[in-house]
Short mmCIF file of C-alpha atoms in Angstrom, two decimals:
data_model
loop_
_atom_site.label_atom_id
_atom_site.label_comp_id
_atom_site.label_asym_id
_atom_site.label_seq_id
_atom_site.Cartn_x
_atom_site.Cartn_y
_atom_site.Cartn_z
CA UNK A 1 14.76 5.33 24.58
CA UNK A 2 12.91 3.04 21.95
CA UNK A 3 13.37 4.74 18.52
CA UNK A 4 9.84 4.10 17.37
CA UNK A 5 8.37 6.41 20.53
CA UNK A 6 10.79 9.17 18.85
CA UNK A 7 8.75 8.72 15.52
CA UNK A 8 5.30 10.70 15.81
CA UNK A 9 2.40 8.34 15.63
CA UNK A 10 0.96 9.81 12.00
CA UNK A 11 4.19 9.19 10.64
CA UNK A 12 4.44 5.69 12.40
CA UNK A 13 1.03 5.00 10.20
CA UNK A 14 2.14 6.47 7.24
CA UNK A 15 5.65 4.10 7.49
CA UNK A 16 4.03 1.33 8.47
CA UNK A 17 1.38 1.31 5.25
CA UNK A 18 4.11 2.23 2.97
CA UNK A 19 6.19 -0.74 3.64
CA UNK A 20 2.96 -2.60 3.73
CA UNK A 21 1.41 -1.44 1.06
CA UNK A 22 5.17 -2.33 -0.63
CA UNK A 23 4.80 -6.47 0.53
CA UNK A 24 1.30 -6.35 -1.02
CA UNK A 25 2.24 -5.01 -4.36
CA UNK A 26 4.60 -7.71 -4.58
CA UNK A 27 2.33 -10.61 -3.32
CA UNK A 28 -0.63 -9.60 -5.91
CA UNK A 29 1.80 -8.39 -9.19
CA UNK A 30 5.07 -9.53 -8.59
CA UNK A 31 4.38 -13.43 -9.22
CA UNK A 32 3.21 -12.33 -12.54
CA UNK A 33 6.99 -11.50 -13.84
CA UNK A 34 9.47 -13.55 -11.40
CA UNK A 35 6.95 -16.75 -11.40
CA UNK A 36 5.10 -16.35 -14.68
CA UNK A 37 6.04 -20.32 -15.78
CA UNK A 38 4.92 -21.98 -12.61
CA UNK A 39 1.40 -23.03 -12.11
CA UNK A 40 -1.42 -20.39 -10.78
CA UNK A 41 -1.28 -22.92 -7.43
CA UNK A 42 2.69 -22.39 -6.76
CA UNK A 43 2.32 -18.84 -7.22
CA UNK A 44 -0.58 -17.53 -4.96
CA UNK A 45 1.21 -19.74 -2.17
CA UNK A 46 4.55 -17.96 -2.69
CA UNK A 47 2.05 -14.57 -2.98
CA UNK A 48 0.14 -15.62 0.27
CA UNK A 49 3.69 -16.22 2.10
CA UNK A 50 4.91 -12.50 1.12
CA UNK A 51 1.50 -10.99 2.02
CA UNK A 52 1.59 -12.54 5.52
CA UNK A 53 4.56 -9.73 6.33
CA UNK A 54 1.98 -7.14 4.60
CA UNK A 55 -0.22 -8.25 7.17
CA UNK A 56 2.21 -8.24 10.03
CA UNK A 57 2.62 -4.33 9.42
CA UNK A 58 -0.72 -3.20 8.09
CA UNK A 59 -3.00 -4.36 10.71
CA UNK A 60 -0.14 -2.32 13.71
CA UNK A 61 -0.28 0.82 11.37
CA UNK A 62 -4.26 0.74 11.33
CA UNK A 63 -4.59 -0.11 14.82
CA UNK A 64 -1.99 2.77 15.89
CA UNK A 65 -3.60 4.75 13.30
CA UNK A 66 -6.88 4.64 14.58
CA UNK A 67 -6.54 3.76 18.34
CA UNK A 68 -3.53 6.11 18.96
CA UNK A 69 -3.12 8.84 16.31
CA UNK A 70 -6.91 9.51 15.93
CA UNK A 71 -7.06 8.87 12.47
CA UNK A 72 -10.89 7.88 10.99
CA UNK A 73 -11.13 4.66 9.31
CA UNK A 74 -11.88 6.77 6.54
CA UNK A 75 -8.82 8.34 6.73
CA UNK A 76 -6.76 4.96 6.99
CA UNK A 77 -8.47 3.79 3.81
CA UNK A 78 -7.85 6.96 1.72
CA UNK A 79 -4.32 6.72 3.31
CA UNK A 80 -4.13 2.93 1.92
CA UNK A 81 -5.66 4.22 -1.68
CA UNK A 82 -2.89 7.06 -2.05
CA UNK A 83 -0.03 4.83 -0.72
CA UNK A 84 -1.15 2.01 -3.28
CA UNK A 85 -1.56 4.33 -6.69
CA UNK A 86 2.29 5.79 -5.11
CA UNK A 87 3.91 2.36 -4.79
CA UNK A 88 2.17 0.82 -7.86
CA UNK A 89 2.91 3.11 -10.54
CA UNK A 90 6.94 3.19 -10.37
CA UNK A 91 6.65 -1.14 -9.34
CA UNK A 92 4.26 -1.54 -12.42
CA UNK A 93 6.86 1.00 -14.63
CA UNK A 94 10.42 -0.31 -13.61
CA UNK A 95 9.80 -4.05 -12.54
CA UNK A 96 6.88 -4.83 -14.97
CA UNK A 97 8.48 -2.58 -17.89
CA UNK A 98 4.50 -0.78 -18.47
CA UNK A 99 4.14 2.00 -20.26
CA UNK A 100 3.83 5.50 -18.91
CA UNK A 101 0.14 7.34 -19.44
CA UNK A 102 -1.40 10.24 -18.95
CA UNK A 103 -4.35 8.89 -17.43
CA UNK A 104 -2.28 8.34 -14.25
CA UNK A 105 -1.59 11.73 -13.39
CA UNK A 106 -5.54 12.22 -13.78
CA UNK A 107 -6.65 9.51 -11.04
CA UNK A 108 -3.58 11.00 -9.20
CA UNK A 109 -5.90 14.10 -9.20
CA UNK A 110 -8.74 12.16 -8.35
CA UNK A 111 -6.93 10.73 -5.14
CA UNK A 112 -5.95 14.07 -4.40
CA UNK A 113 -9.77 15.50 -4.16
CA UNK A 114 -10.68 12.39 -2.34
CA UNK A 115 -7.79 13.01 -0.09
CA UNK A 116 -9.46 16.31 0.62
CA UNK A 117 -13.13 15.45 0.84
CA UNK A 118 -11.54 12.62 3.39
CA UNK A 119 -9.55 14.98 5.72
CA UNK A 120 -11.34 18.75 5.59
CA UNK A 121 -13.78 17.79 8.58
CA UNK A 122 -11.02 16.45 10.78
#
């Protein structure tokens, strides 16, 4: 038995943007500590390399998102929004050392109505 049929197709999604969503966080801040003394040129190739695997899992978790789970594109993209504000805050906190504040727990609350408006009709 393959252990990704065992995983429910939502949750398949939701994995697969997560650890997505992880690659691209990396690719677009991450050169910005670890390769802050080589030239702008060295590091978007190194960022382009690491968002090729960011690409090798988002575009299966949209495509079984939307083609197999039923999920609206919509949905996907709200899905995308929440998973990016939940991986960036604790990369930009404990690997770029930035401050805490208060304004993040408010567009938390933002994402959360949008979340909402996104899924009450489905």
């Amino acid at each position: 038995m393959n252990f990704l049929n065992s995983i429910p197709l939502s949750l398949q999604t939701i994995l697969l943007l997560v650890a997505s969503n992880v690659f691209m966080t990396f690719a677009w801040y991450g050169h910005l500590k670890s390769l802050a003394t080589v030239p702008w040129y060295t590091a978007a190739l190194v960022s382009w390399g690491i968002a090729l695997f960011e690409y090798l899992l988002q575009v299966p978790a949209n495509r079984i998102g939307f083609q197999q789970a039923g999920f609206s594109v919509a949905q996907l993209k709200i899905m995308q929004e929440i998973i990016t504000l939940t991986v960036f805050l604790p990369f930009a906190m404990i690997y770029l050392k930035q401050p805490f504040k208060l304004d993040f727990v408010w567009a938390g609350l933002c994402m959360v109505g949008a979340v909402y408006f996104i899924f009450r009709s489905a």
